[in-house]
PDB file of C-alpha atoms and ligand atoms in Angstrom:
ATOM      1  CA  UNK Y 463      17.532 -16.642  -8.209  1.00 93.00           C
ATOM      2  CA  UNK Y 464      15.970 -20.160  -8.143  1.00 95.00           C
ATOM      3  CA  UNK Y 465      12.901 -21.047  -6.043  1.00 96.00           C
ATOM      4  CA  UNK Y 466      14.628 -22.792  -3.252  1.00 96.00           C
ATOM      5  CA  UNK Y 467      17.073 -19.996  -2.600  1.00 97.00           C
ATOM      6  CA  UNK Y 468      14.310 -17.422  -2.869  1.00 97.00           C
ATOM      7  CA  UNK Y 469      12.178 -19.418  -0.407  1.00 97.00           C
ATOM      8  CA  UNK Y 470      15.092 -19.692   2.082  1.00 97.00           C
ATOM      9  CA  UNK Y 471      15.705 -15.944   1.862  1.00 97.00           C
ATOM     10  CA  UNK Y 472      12.001 -15.270   2.367  1.00 97.00           C
ATOM     11  CA  UNK Y 473      11.864 -17.541   5.408  1.00 95.00           C
ATOM     12  CA  UNK Y 474      14.950 -15.862   6.983  1.00 95.00           C
ATOM     13  CA  UNK Y 475      13.347 -12.357   6.374  1.00 94.00           C
ATOM     14  CA  UNK Y 476      16.273 -11.378   4.077  1.00 96.00           C
ATOM     15  CA  UNK Y 477      13.520 -10.855   1.558  1.00 97.00           C
ATOM     16  CA  UNK Y 478      10.573  -9.256   3.311  1.00 95.00           C
ATOM     17  CA  UNK Y 479       7.591  -6.896   2.881  1.00 95.00           C
ATOM     18  CA  UNK Y 480       4.514  -8.214   1.197  1.00 95.00           C
ATOM     19  CA  UNK Y 481       5.082  -6.723  -2.214  1.00 96.00           C
ATOM     20  CA  UNK Y 482       8.757  -7.667  -2.388  1.00 97.00           C
ATOM     21  CA  UNK Y 483       8.214 -11.326  -1.548  1.00 97.00           C
ATOM     22  CA  UNK Y 484       5.604 -11.506  -4.226  1.00 97.00           C
ATOM     23  CA  UNK Y 485       7.876  -9.969  -6.873  1.00 97.00           C
ATOM     24  CA  UNK Y 486      10.861 -12.138  -5.888  1.00 98.00           C
ATOM     25  CA  UNK Y 487       8.605 -15.257  -5.999  1.00 98.00           C
ATOM     26  CA  UNK Y 488       7.355 -14.347  -9.514  1.00 97.00           C
ATOM     27  CA  UNK Y 489      11.015 -13.856 -10.579  1.00 98.00           C
ATOM     28  CA  UNK Y 490      12.068 -17.149  -9.060  1.00 98.00           C
ATOM     29  CA  UNK Y 491       9.393 -18.943 -11.234  1.00 97.00           C
ATOM     30  CA  UNK Y 492      10.879 -17.088 -14.300  1.00 97.00           C
ATOM     31  CA  UNK Y 493      14.333 -18.383 -13.348  1.00 97.00           C
ATOM     32  CA  UNK Y 494      13.008 -21.913 -12.964  1.00 97.00           C
ATOM     33  CA  UNK Y 495      11.519 -21.771 -16.429  1.00 96.00           C
ATOM     34  CA  UNK Y 496      14.777 -20.391 -17.927  1.00 96.00           C
ATOM     35  CA  UNK Y 497      16.883 -23.053 -16.105  1.00 96.00           C
ATOM     36  CA  UNK Y 498      14.704 -26.050 -17.035  1.00 95.00           C
ATOM     37  CA  UNK Y 499      16.718 -28.615 -18.984  1.00 94.00           C
ATOM     38  CA  UNK Y 500      14.032 -31.212 -19.757  1.00 93.00           C
ATOM     39  CA  UNK Y 501      12.378 -31.857 -23.194  1.00 91.00           C
ATOM     40  CA  UNK Y 502       8.632 -31.433 -22.625  1.00 93.00           C
ATOM     41  CA  UNK Y 503       6.112 -28.974 -21.434  1.00 94.00           C
ATOM     42  CA  UNK Y 504       4.558 -31.378 -18.908  1.00 94.00           C
ATOM     43  CA  UNK Y 505       7.900 -31.695 -17.181  1.00 95.00           C
ATOM     44  CA  UNK Y 506       8.392 -27.905 -17.074  1.00 95.00           C
ATOM     45  CA  UNK Y 507       4.824 -27.499 -15.655  1.00 95.00           C
ATOM     46  CA  UNK Y 508       5.684 -30.066 -12.973  1.00 95.00           C
ATOM     47  CA  UNK Y 509       8.873 -28.294 -12.080  1.00 95.00           C
ATOM     48  CA  UNK Y 510       7.149 -24.897 -11.918  1.00 96.00           C
ATOM     49  CA  UNK Y 511       4.405 -26.258  -9.776  1.00 95.00           C
ATOM     50  CA  UNK Y 512       6.901 -27.741  -7.325  1.00 96.00           C
ATOM     51  CA  UNK Y 513       8.672 -24.398  -7.238  1.00 97.00           C
ATOM     52  CA  UNK Y 514       5.344 -22.654  -6.660  1.00 96.00           C
ATOM     53  CA  UNK Y 515       4.631 -24.903  -3.584  1.00 95.00           C
ATOM     54  CA  UNK Y 516       8.124 -24.262  -2.189  1.00 97.00           C
ATOM     55  CA  UNK Y 517       7.688 -20.614  -2.519  1.00 97.00           C
ATOM     56  CA  UNK Y 518       4.203 -20.439  -1.065  1.00 95.00           C
ATOM     57  CA  UNK Y 519       5.363 -22.546   1.956  1.00 94.00           C
ATOM     58  CA  UNK Y 520       8.180 -20.028   2.746  1.00 94.00           C
ATOM     59  CA  UNK Y 521       5.635 -17.538   4.187  1.00 91.00           C
ATOM     60  CA  UNK Y 522       2.342 -19.438   3.950  1.00 84.00           C
ATOM     61  CA  UNK Y 523       0.169 -16.732   5.295  1.00 83.00           C
ATOM     62  CA  UNK Y 524       1.254 -14.079   2.793  1.00 87.00           C
ATOM     63  CA  UNK Y 525      -1.491 -13.661   0.208  1.00 94.00           C
ATOM     64  CA  UNK Y 526       0.650 -11.350  -1.966  1.00 95.00           C
ATOM     65  CA  UNK Y 527       2.991 -14.231  -2.469  1.00 96.00           C
ATOM     66  CA  UNK Y 528       0.140 -16.591  -3.373  1.00 94.00           C
ATOM     67  CA  UNK Y 529      -1.400 -14.050  -5.710  1.00 95.00           C
ATOM     68  CA  UNK Y 530       1.977 -13.396  -7.356  1.00 96.00           C
ATOM     69  CA  UNK Y 531       2.651 -17.063  -8.141  1.00 96.00           C
ATOM     70  CA  UNK Y 532      -0.891 -17.551  -9.276  1.00 94.00           C
ATOM     71  CA  UNK Y 533      -0.617 -14.710 -11.697  1.00 94.00           C
ATOM     72  CA  UNK Y 534       2.514 -16.290 -13.205  1.00 96.00           C
ATOM     73  CA  UNK Y 535       1.030 -19.882 -13.289  1.00 94.00           C
ATOM     74  CA  UNK Y 536      -2.417 -19.065 -14.513  1.00 89.00           C
ATOM     75  CA  UNK Y 537      -3.282 -21.207 -17.522  1.00 84.00           C
ATOM     76  CA  UNK Y 538       0.173 -22.888 -17.546  1.00 85.00           C
ATOM     77  CA  UNK Y 539      -1.325 -26.327 -17.113  1.00 84.00           C
ATOM     78  CA  UNK Y 540      -2.999 -26.084 -20.533  1.00 86.00           C
ATOM     79  CA  UNK Y 541       0.175 -25.276 -22.494  1.00 85.00           C
ATOM     80  CA  UNK Y 542       1.636 -28.261 -24.361  1.00 88.00           C
ATOM     81  CA  UNK Y 543       4.517 -26.602 -26.224  1.00 93.00           C
ATOM     82  CA  UNK Y 544       7.662 -26.321 -24.094  1.00 95.00           C
ATOM     83  CA  UNK Y 545       9.135 -23.131 -25.670  1.00 94.00           C
ATOM     84  CA  UNK Y 546       5.757 -21.392 -25.467  1.00 95.00           C
ATOM     85  CA  UNK Y 547       5.303 -22.448 -21.753  1.00 95.00           C
ATOM     86  CA  UNK Y 548       8.712 -21.058 -20.999  1.00 96.00           C
ATOM     87  CA  UNK Y 549       8.072 -17.881 -22.880  1.00 95.00           C
ATOM     88  CA  UNK Y 550       4.644 -17.311 -21.281  1.00 95.00           C
ATOM     89  CA  UNK Y 551       6.108 -17.958 -17.766  1.00 96.00           C
ATOM     90  CA  UNK Y 552       8.858 -15.412 -18.298  1.00 97.00           C
ATOM     91  CA  UNK Y 553       6.494 -12.908 -19.789  1.00 96.00           C
ATOM     92  CA  UNK Y 554       3.951 -13.162 -16.973  1.00 96.00           C
ATOM     93  CA  UNK Y 555       6.593 -12.923 -14.235  1.00 97.00           C
ATOM     94  CA  UNK Y 556       7.982  -9.806 -15.813  1.00 97.00           C
ATOM     95  CA  UNK Y 557       4.495  -8.406 -16.182  1.00 97.00           C
ATOM     96  CA  UNK Y 558       3.657  -9.026 -12.532  1.00 97.00           C
ATOM     97  CA  UNK Y 559       6.798  -7.180 -11.454  1.00 98.00           C
ATOM     98  CA  UNK Y 560       6.133  -4.259 -13.865  1.00 98.00           C
ATOM     99  CA  UNK Y 561       2.468  -4.028 -12.806  1.00 97.00           C
ATOM    100  CA  UNK Y 562       3.460  -4.098  -9.101  1.00 97.00           C
ATOM    101  CA  UNK Y 563       5.967  -1.313  -9.548  1.00 97.00           C
ATOM    102  CA  UNK Y 564       3.501   0.812 -11.581  1.00 98.00           C
ATOM    103  CA  UNK Y 565       0.929   0.231  -8.819  1.00 98.00           C
ATOM    104  CA  UNK Y 566       3.375   1.606  -6.208  1.00 98.00           C
ATOM    105  CA  UNK Y 567       3.932   4.768  -8.246  1.00 98.00           C
ATOM    106  CA  UNK Y 568       0.198   5.364  -8.634  1.00 98.00           C
ATOM    107  CA  UNK Y 569      -0.479   4.682  -4.876  1.00 98.00           C
ATOM    108  CA  UNK Y 570       2.297   7.180  -4.004  1.00 98.00           C
ATOM    109  CA  UNK Y 571       0.743   9.844  -6.144  1.00 98.00           C
ATOM    110  CA  UNK Y 572      -2.787   9.282  -4.905  1.00 98.00           C
ATOM    111  CA  UNK Y 573      -1.742   8.890  -1.229  1.00 98.00           C
ATOM    112  CA  UNK Y 574       0.307  12.128  -1.303  1.00 98.00           C
ATOM    113  CA  UNK Y 575      -2.869  13.975  -2.195  1.00 97.00           C
ATOM    114  CA  UNK Y 576      -4.299  12.924   1.149  1.00 97.00           C
ATOM    115  CA  UNK Y 577      -1.468  14.477   3.070  1.00 98.00           C
ATOM    116  CA  UNK Y 578      -1.927  18.183   3.787  1.00 97.00           C
ATOM    117  CA  UNK Y 579       0.909  20.676   3.987  1.00 98.00           C
ATOM    118  CA  UNK Y 580       2.265  20.869   7.452  1.00 98.00           C
ATOM    119  CA  UNK Y 581       0.949  17.389   8.397  1.00 98.00           C
ATOM    120  CA  UNK Y 582       2.454  15.138  11.010  1.00 98.00           C
ATOM    121  CA  UNK Y 583       2.083  11.556   9.837  1.00 98.00           C
ATOM    122  CA  UNK Y 584       2.684   8.235  11.642  1.00 98.00           C
ATOM    123  CA  UNK Y 585       3.758   5.057   9.945  1.00 98.00           C
ATOM    124  CA  UNK Y 586       4.252   1.567  11.357  1.00 98.00           C
ATOM    125  CA  UNK Y 587       6.743  -1.144  10.262  1.00 98.00           C
ATOM    126  CA  UNK Y 588       8.249  -0.821   6.747  1.00 98.00           C
ATOM    127  CA  UNK Y 589       5.770  -0.622   4.009  1.00 98.00           C
ATOM    128  CA  UNK Y 590       7.048   0.484   0.571  1.00 97.00           C
ATOM    129  CA  UNK Y 591       3.514   1.526  -0.415  1.00 98.00           C
ATOM    130  CA  UNK Y 592       3.075   3.764   2.647  1.00 98.00           C
ATOM    131  CA  UNK Y 593       6.586   5.223   2.444  1.00 98.00           C
ATOM    132  CA  UNK Y 594       6.026   5.993  -1.227  1.00 98.00           C
ATOM    133  CA  UNK Y 595       3.086   8.218  -0.306  1.00 98.00           C
ATOM    134  CA  UNK Y 596       5.108  10.100   2.362  1.00 98.00           C
ATOM    135  CA  UNK Y 597       8.065  10.647   0.031  1.00 98.00           C
ATOM    136  CA  UNK Y 598       5.760  11.775  -2.780  1.00 98.00           C
ATOM    137  CA  UNK Y 599       4.025  14.351  -0.431  1.00 98.00           C
ATOM    138  CA  UNK Y 600       7.501  15.631   0.574  1.00 98.00           C
ATOM    139  CA  UNK Y 601       8.453  15.882  -3.152  1.00 98.00           C
ATOM    140  CA  UNK Y 602       5.250  17.880  -3.792  1.00 97.00           C
ATOM    141  CA  UNK Y 603       6.853  20.500  -1.549  1.00 98.00           C
ATOM    142  CA  UNK Y 604       4.735  19.872   1.431  1.00 98.00           C
ATOM    143  CA  UNK Y 605       6.369  20.503   4.744  1.00 98.00           C
ATOM    144  CA  UNK Y 606       5.544  17.183   6.420  1.00 98.00           C
ATOM    145  CA  UNK Y 607       7.011  15.328   9.450  1.00 98.00           C
ATOM    146  CA  UNK Y 608       6.938  11.604   9.812  1.00 98.00           C
ATOM    147  CA  UNK Y 609       6.908   9.563  12.944  1.00 98.00           C
ATOM    148  CA  UNK Y 610       8.001   5.986  12.483  1.00 98.00           C
ATOM    149  CA  UNK Y 611       7.542   3.264  15.036  1.00 98.00           C
ATOM    150  CA  UNK Y 612      10.449   0.952  15.851  1.00 98.00           C
ATOM    151  CA  UNK Y 613       8.325  -2.173  15.023  1.00 98.00           C
ATOM    152  CA  UNK Y 614       9.651  -4.817  17.448  1.00 96.00           C
ATOM    153  CA  UNK Y 615      10.875  -7.411  17.296  1.00 96.00           C
ATOM    154  CA  UNK Y 616      12.563  -7.089  13.846  1.00 96.00           C
ATOM    155  CA  UNK Y 617      12.830  -3.332  14.074  1.00 97.00           C
ATOM    156  CA  UNK Y 618      11.688  -2.650  10.505  1.00 97.00           C
ATOM    157  CA  UNK Y 619      11.251   0.924  11.640  1.00 98.00           C
ATOM    158  CA  UNK Y 620      15.019   1.322  11.320  1.00 98.00           C
ATOM    159  CA  UNK Y 621      14.659   0.515   7.585  1.00 98.00           C
ATOM    160  CA  UNK Y 622      11.744   3.034   7.346  1.00 98.00           C
ATOM    161  CA  UNK Y 623      13.618   5.957   8.920  1.00 98.00           C
ATOM    162  CA  UNK Y 624      16.598   5.197   6.722  1.00 98.00           C
ATOM    163  CA  UNK Y 625      14.348   5.203   3.606  1.00 98.00           C
ATOM    164  CA  UNK Y 626      12.723   8.502   4.677  1.00 98.00           C
ATOM    165  CA  UNK Y 627      15.924  10.238   5.725  1.00 98.00           C
ATOM    166  CA  UNK Y 628      17.555   9.258   2.427  1.00 98.00           C
ATOM    167  CA  UNK Y 629      14.659  11.020   0.684  1.00 98.00           C
ATOM    168  CA  UNK Y 630      15.121  14.080   2.855  1.00 98.00           C
ATOM    169  CA  UNK Y 631      11.845  13.648   4.785  1.00 98.00           C
ATOM    170  CA  UNK Y 632      12.006  15.035   8.345  1.00 98.00           C
ATOM    171  CA  UNK Y 633      11.550  11.862  10.421  1.00 98.00           C
ATOM    172  CA  UNK Y 634      11.361  10.887  14.113  1.00 98.00           C
ATOM    173  CA  UNK Y 635      11.753   7.373  15.374  1.00 98.00           C
ATOM    174  CA  UNK Y 636       9.536   6.313  18.319  1.00 98.00           C
ATOM    175  CA  UNK Y 637       9.137   3.097  20.291  1.00 98.00           C
ATOM    176  CA  UNK Y 638       6.007   1.200  19.648  1.00 98.00           C
ATOM    177  CA  UNK Y 639       4.503   1.938  23.073  1.00 97.00           C
ATOM    178  CA  UNK Y 640       4.816   5.743  22.427  1.00 98.00           C
ATOM    179  CA  UNK Y 641       2.080   5.648  19.782  1.00 98.00           C
ATOM    180  CA  UNK Y 642      -0.928   6.580  21.957  1.00 98.00           C
ATOM    181  CA  UNK Y 643       1.069   9.235  23.734  1.00 98.00           C
ATOM    182  CA  UNK Y 644       1.742  11.189  20.443  1.00 98.00           C
ATOM    183  CA  UNK Y 645      -1.371  10.328  18.509  1.00 98.00           C
ATOM    184  CA  UNK Y 646      -3.293  13.512  19.594  1.00 97.00           C
ATOM    185  CA  UNK Y 647      -0.640  15.655  17.875  1.00 97.00           C
ATOM    186  CA  UNK Y 648      -0.823  13.793  14.536  1.00 98.00           C
ATOM    187  CA  UNK Y 649      -2.783  14.481  11.392  1.00 98.00           C
ATOM    188  CA  UNK Y 650      -2.815  11.062   9.599  1.00 98.00           C
ATOM    189  CA  UNK Y 651      -1.576   7.480   9.844  1.00 98.00           C
ATOM    190  CA  UNK Y 652      -0.270   5.696   6.774  1.00 98.00           C
ATOM    191  CA  UNK Y 653       0.423   2.000   6.955  1.00 98.00           C
ATOM    192  CA  UNK Y 654       0.804  -0.918   4.470  1.00 98.00           C
ATOM    193  CA  UNK Y 655      -1.018  -4.188   4.300  1.00 97.00           C
ATOM    194  CA  UNK Y 656      -0.083  -7.860   4.062  1.00 96.00           C
ATOM    195  CA  UNK Y 657      -3.522  -9.106   3.382  1.00 96.00           C
ATOM    196  CA  UNK Y 658      -6.940  -7.512   2.982  1.00 97.00           C
ATOM    197  CA  UNK Y 659      -9.922  -9.743   3.590  1.00 96.00           C
ATOM    198  CA  UNK Y 660     -13.218  -9.548   1.644  1.00 95.00           C
ATOM    199  CA  UNK Y 661     -14.860  -7.886   4.636  1.00 95.00           C
ATOM    200  CA  UNK Y 662     -12.256  -5.062   4.504  1.00 97.00           C
ATOM    201  CA  UNK Y 663     -10.167  -6.109   7.555  1.00 97.00           C
ATOM    202  CA  UNK Y 664      -6.517  -5.361   7.079  1.00 97.00           C
ATOM    203  CA  UNK Y 665      -3.862  -7.759   8.210  1.00 96.00           C
ATOM    204  CA  UNK Y 666      -0.553  -5.950   8.736  1.00 97.00           C
ATOM    205  CA  UNK Y 667       2.506  -5.953  11.092  1.00 97.00           C
ATOM    206  CA  UNK Y 668       1.731  -6.758  14.724  1.00 98.00           C
ATOM    207  CA  UNK Y 669       0.728  -3.537  16.466  1.00 98.00           C
ATOM    208  CA  UNK Y 670      -1.116  -2.047  13.508  1.00 98.00           C
ATOM    209  CA  UNK Y 671      -4.509  -2.647  15.120  1.00 98.00           C
ATOM    210  CA  UNK Y 672      -3.349  -0.849  18.365  1.00 98.00           C
ATOM    211  CA  UNK Y 673      -2.180   2.089  16.131  1.00 98.00           C
ATOM    212  CA  UNK Y 674      -5.682   2.110  14.554  1.00 98.00           C
ATOM    213  CA  UNK Y 675      -7.396   2.045  17.909  1.00 98.00           C
ATOM    214  CA  UNK Y 676      -5.326   5.033  19.136  1.00 98.00           C
ATOM    215  CA  UNK Y 677      -6.052   6.831  15.797  1.00 98.00           C
ATOM    216  CA  UNK Y 678      -9.681   6.255  16.232  1.00 98.00           C
ATOM    217  CA  UNK Y 679      -9.720   7.539  19.777  1.00 98.00           C
ATOM    218  CA  UNK Y 680      -8.026  10.758  18.610  1.00 98.00           C
ATOM    219  CA  UNK Y 681     -10.014  10.988  15.374  1.00 98.00           C
ATOM    220  CA  UNK Y 682      -6.894  10.811  13.299  1.00 98.00           C
ATOM    221  CA  UNK Y 683      -7.520   9.449   9.740  1.00 98.00           C
ATOM    222  CA  UNK Y 684      -6.057   5.956   9.241  1.00 98.00           C
ATOM    223  CA  UNK Y 685      -5.088   5.133   5.675  1.00 98.00           C
ATOM    224  CA  UNK Y 686      -3.928   1.784   4.353  1.00 98.00           C
ATOM    225  CA  UNK Y 687      -1.776   1.746   1.191  1.00 98.00           C
ATOM    226  CA  UNK Y 688      -1.982  -1.490  -0.726  1.00 98.00           C
ATOM    227  CA  UNK Y 689      -1.682  -2.837  -4.245  1.00 97.00           C
ATOM    228  CA  UNK Y 690      -4.628  -4.930  -5.368  1.00 97.00           C
ATOM    229  CA  UNK Y 691      -2.601  -8.133  -5.103  1.00 96.00           C
ATOM    230  CA  UNK Y 692      -2.767  -7.738  -1.287  1.00 97.00           C
ATOM    231  CA  UNK Y 693      -6.490  -8.518  -1.409  1.00 97.00           C
ATOM    232  CA  UNK Y 694      -7.254 -12.121  -0.634  1.00 95.00           C
ATOM    233  CA  UNK Y 695      -9.567 -14.048  -3.011  1.00 92.00           C
ATOM    234  CA  UNK Y 696      -9.395 -16.897  -0.462  1.00 91.00           C
ATOM    235  CA  UNK Y 697     -11.254 -14.944   2.125  1.00 92.00           C
ATOM    236  CA  UNK Y 698     -14.180 -14.462  -0.215  1.00 87.00           C
ATOM    237  CA  UNK Y 699     -14.810 -18.151   0.040  1.00 83.00           C
ATOM    238  CA  UNK Y 700     -14.701 -18.176   3.824  1.00 82.00           C
ATOM    239  CA  UNK Y 701     -11.046 -18.843   4.512  1.00 85.00           C
ATOM    240  CA  UNK Y 702      -9.957 -17.128   7.701  1.00 88.00           C
ATOM    241  CA  UNK Y 703      -6.613 -15.349   7.481  1.00 89.00           C
ATOM    242  CA  UNK Y 704      -4.082 -17.187   9.505  1.00 90.00           C
ATOM    243  CA  UNK Y 705      -1.732 -15.050  11.633  1.00 93.00           C
ATOM    244  CA  UNK Y 706       1.912 -16.066  11.216  1.00 91.00           C
ATOM    245  CA  UNK Y 707       3.724 -16.839  14.482  1.00 94.00           C
ATOM    246  CA  UNK Y 708       7.494 -16.842  14.525  1.00 93.00           C
ATOM    247  CA  UNK Y 709      10.117 -18.260  16.951  1.00 94.00           C
ATOM    248  CA  UNK Y 710      10.955 -17.101  20.474  1.00 94.00           C
ATOM    249  CA  UNK Y 711      14.594 -16.268  19.520  1.00 94.00           C
ATOM    250  CA  UNK Y 712      13.245 -13.116  17.775  1.00 95.00           C
ATOM    251  CA  UNK Y 713      12.133 -11.836  21.207  1.00 95.00           C
ATOM    252  CA  UNK Y 714      14.676 -13.002  23.830  1.00 96.00           C
ATOM    253  CA  UNK Y 715      18.272 -14.216  23.913  1.00 93.00           C
ATOM    254  CA  UNK Y 716      18.930 -17.773  25.141  1.00 91.00           C
ATOM    255  CA  UNK Y 717      19.033 -17.921  29.002  1.00 93.00           C
ATOM    256  CA  UNK Y 718      17.553 -14.483  29.396  1.00 95.00           C
ATOM    257  CA  UNK Y 719      14.312 -15.725  30.992  1.00 96.00           C
ATOM    258  CA  UNK Y 720      13.367 -19.000  32.759  1.00 96.00           C
ATOM    259  CA  UNK Y 721      12.539 -21.943  30.517  1.00 92.00           C
ATOM    260  CA  UNK Y 722       9.118 -22.046  32.161  1.00 95.00           C
ATOM    261  CA  UNK Y 723       8.010 -18.827  30.516  1.00 96.00           C
ATOM    262  CA  UNK Y 724       6.390 -19.356  27.197  1.00 95.00           C
ATOM    263  CA  UNK Y 725       6.771 -16.889  24.339  1.00 96.00           C
ATOM    264  CA  UNK Y 726       4.072 -15.933  21.949  1.00 97.00           C
ATOM    265  CA  UNK Y 727       5.181 -14.074  18.864  1.00 97.00           C
ATOM    266  CA  UNK Y 728       2.393 -13.331  16.431  1.00 96.00           C
ATOM    267  CA  UNK Y 729       3.851 -11.117  13.648  1.00 95.00           C
ATOM    268  CA  UNK Y 730       0.634  -9.761  12.161  1.00 96.00           C
ATOM    269  CA  UNK Y 731      -2.718  -8.612  13.507  1.00 96.00           C
ATOM    270  CA  UNK Y 732      -6.066  -7.736  12.062  1.00 96.00           C
ATOM    271  CA  UNK Y 733      -7.516  -4.204  11.966  1.00 97.00           C
ATOM    272  CA  UNK Y 734     -11.278  -4.265  11.563  1.00 97.00           C
ATOM    273  CA  UNK Y 735     -12.700  -2.124   8.730  1.00 97.00           C
ATOM    274  CA  UNK Y 736     -14.543   0.290  11.014  1.00 98.00           C
ATOM    275  CA  UNK Y 737     -11.033   1.670  12.105  1.00 98.00           C
ATOM    276  CA  UNK Y 738      -9.950   2.241   8.514  1.00 98.00           C
ATOM    277  CA  UNK Y 739     -10.799   5.496   6.696  1.00 98.00           C
ATOM    278  CA  UNK Y 740      -9.703   4.454   3.288  1.00 98.00           C
ATOM    279  CA  UNK Y 741      -7.595   1.934   1.415  1.00 98.00           C
ATOM    280  CA  UNK Y 742      -5.324   3.596  -1.218  1.00 98.00           C
ATOM    281  CA  UNK Y 743      -4.923   1.241  -4.188  1.00 98.00           C
ATOM    282  CA  UNK Y 744      -3.725   1.594  -7.770  1.00 97.00           C
ATOM    283  CA  UNK Y 745      -7.417   1.795  -8.633  1.00 97.00           C
ATOM    284  CA  UNK Y 746      -8.072   4.720  -6.450  1.00 97.00           C
ATOM    285  CA  UNK Y 747      -9.022   5.487  -2.885  1.00 98.00           C
ATOM    286  CA  UNK Y 748     -11.738   3.008  -1.721  1.00 98.00           C
ATOM    287  CA  UNK Y 749     -13.555   2.358   1.499  1.00 98.00           C
ATOM    288  CA  UNK Y 750     -12.545  -0.879   3.245  1.00 98.00           C
ATOM    289  CA  UNK Y 751     -16.000  -2.176   2.485  1.00 96.00           C
ATOM    290  CA  UNK Y 752     -15.127  -2.200  -1.258  1.00 97.00           C
ATOM    291  CA  UNK Y 753     -12.716  -5.039  -0.754  1.00 97.00           C
ATOM    292  CA  UNK Y 754     -15.233  -7.669  -1.923  1.00 94.00           C
ATOM    293  CA  UNK Y 755     -15.761  -5.813  -5.200  1.00 94.00           C
ATOM    294  CA  UNK Y 756     -12.037  -5.359  -5.765  1.00 95.00           C
ATOM    295  CA  UNK Y 757     -11.460  -9.113  -5.235  1.00 94.00           C
ATOM    296  CA  UNK Y 758     -14.150  -9.965  -7.812  1.00 91.00           C
ATOM    297  CA  UNK Y 759     -12.823  -7.430 -10.301  1.00 91.00           C
ATOM    298  CA  UNK Y 760      -9.203  -8.313  -9.968  1.00 90.00           C
ATOM    299  CA  UNK Y 761      -9.278 -12.052  -9.450  1.00 88.00           C
ATOM    300  CA  UNK Y 762     -12.650 -13.375 -10.545  1.00 80.00           C
ATOM    301  CA  UNK Y 763     -13.694 -16.759  -9.146  1.00 64.00           C
ATOM    302  CA  UNK Y 764     -11.542 -19.112 -11.144  1.00 58.00           C
ATOM    303  CA  UNK Y 765      -8.454 -18.420  -8.855  1.00 55.00           C
ATOM    304  CA  UNK Y 766     -10.168 -19.704  -5.776  1.00 52.00           C
ATOM    305  CA  UNK Y 767     -10.294 -23.343  -6.768  1.00 46.00           C
ATOM    306  CA  UNK Y 768      -6.796 -23.813  -8.122  1.00 49.00           C
ATOM    307  CA  UNK Y 769      -5.243 -24.775  -4.752  1.00 48.00           C
TER     308      UNK Y 769
HETATM  309  C1  LIG X 873       6.104  -5.984   6.689  1.00 64.70           C
HETATM  310  C2  LIG X 873       4.718  -5.381   6.872  1.00 64.70           C
HETATM  311  C3  LIG X 873       4.365  -4.306   5.837  1.00 64.70           C
HETATM  312  C4  LIG X 873       3.572  -4.978   4.737  1.00 64.70           C
HETATM  313  C5  LIG X 873       3.417  -4.033   3.562  1.00 64.70           C
HETATM  314  O1  LIG X 873       6.174  -7.225   7.480  1.00 64.70           O
HETATM  315  O2  LIG X 873       3.934  -5.729   7.672  1.00 64.70           O
HETATM  316  O3  LIG X 873       3.629  -3.347   6.392  1.00 64.70           O
HETATM  317  O4  LIG X 873       4.309  -6.124   4.275  1.00 64.70           O
HETATM  318  O5  LIG X 873       4.656  -3.760   2.990  1.00 64.70           O
HETATM  319  P1  LIG X 873       7.436  -8.119   7.376  1.00 64.70           P
HETATM  320  P2  LIG X 873       4.802  -3.309   1.462  1.00 64.70           P
HETATM  321  O6  LIG X 873       8.651  -7.290   7.663  1.00 64.70           O
HETATM  322  O7  LIG X 873       7.249  -9.178   8.408  1.00 64.70           O
HETATM  323  O8  LIG X 873       7.446  -8.669   6.003  1.00 64.70           O
HETATM  324  O9  LIG X 873       3.914  -2.054   1.263  1.00 64.70           O
HETATM  325  O10 LIG X 873       6.250  -2.961   1.272  1.00 64.70           O
HETATM  326  O11 LIG X 873       4.317  -4.458   0.544  1.00 64.70           O
END
């Protein structure tokens, strides 16, 4: 799928979830490289760069998307041979997808070890990384029960309970406002991440920080499952993570409320590091305060200044 179509499908939420949008963006750059009809490397680079900008603009606050396209484009501007530039772009896109899928498998195995037999675990929204851990624990033969929030307004919780039920995991769907009511009976919370800042704050689906607060109050361990491409090199250089706001039609139907009522629809929120027990990555279980070191190790500094 070419970049424009991929961007449209990301914007409309047909493609969603931080890891999936990054993988699809990388594959869109691959398809752009394969479809390029021009005769020189500079032209292909220009086409790829335009595609990169189109993709990044489709969900501008998603660092996974930015990291994914940066991974594919890294060093492309120095390549002067057209065939080589095409080959390198295709190879790097495939490598990003492969690494991201391997990371998911590793996170699932590591995360499952943190789930004791008999545990009741809560998850919020629809994170493939978090769900992977829950399914892996179930496959280890542990008798676990999962509680999944509905996650208004898009109701990604419906996807989650379908994923879990398909894997045979005993699952209960709850509305978002039931979280605090049931927290005292739970043993762990597993959520994903859209972005992790250099100070260890985790940006994830709106409501995640309330779940973390309730978990902290009941002393329930709160785990974040995230591939290293969810860490934001931009935050290391002082950029604040912008919280995406989406339209009012996601919340109310036309005519349902008076025009004078404003609607505020932030789709992510930030959970401070002090509410997070550990972040489960493909590099292992790390404290949120290790975010800075992960960013330096994975991205170095050269990434920061390419935008
Ligand atoms: C999805 C969401 C998920 C993260 C992590 O939000 O917040 O928890 O993206 O998901 P949206 P994953 O539905 O708005 O994209 O672990 O699958 O990358």
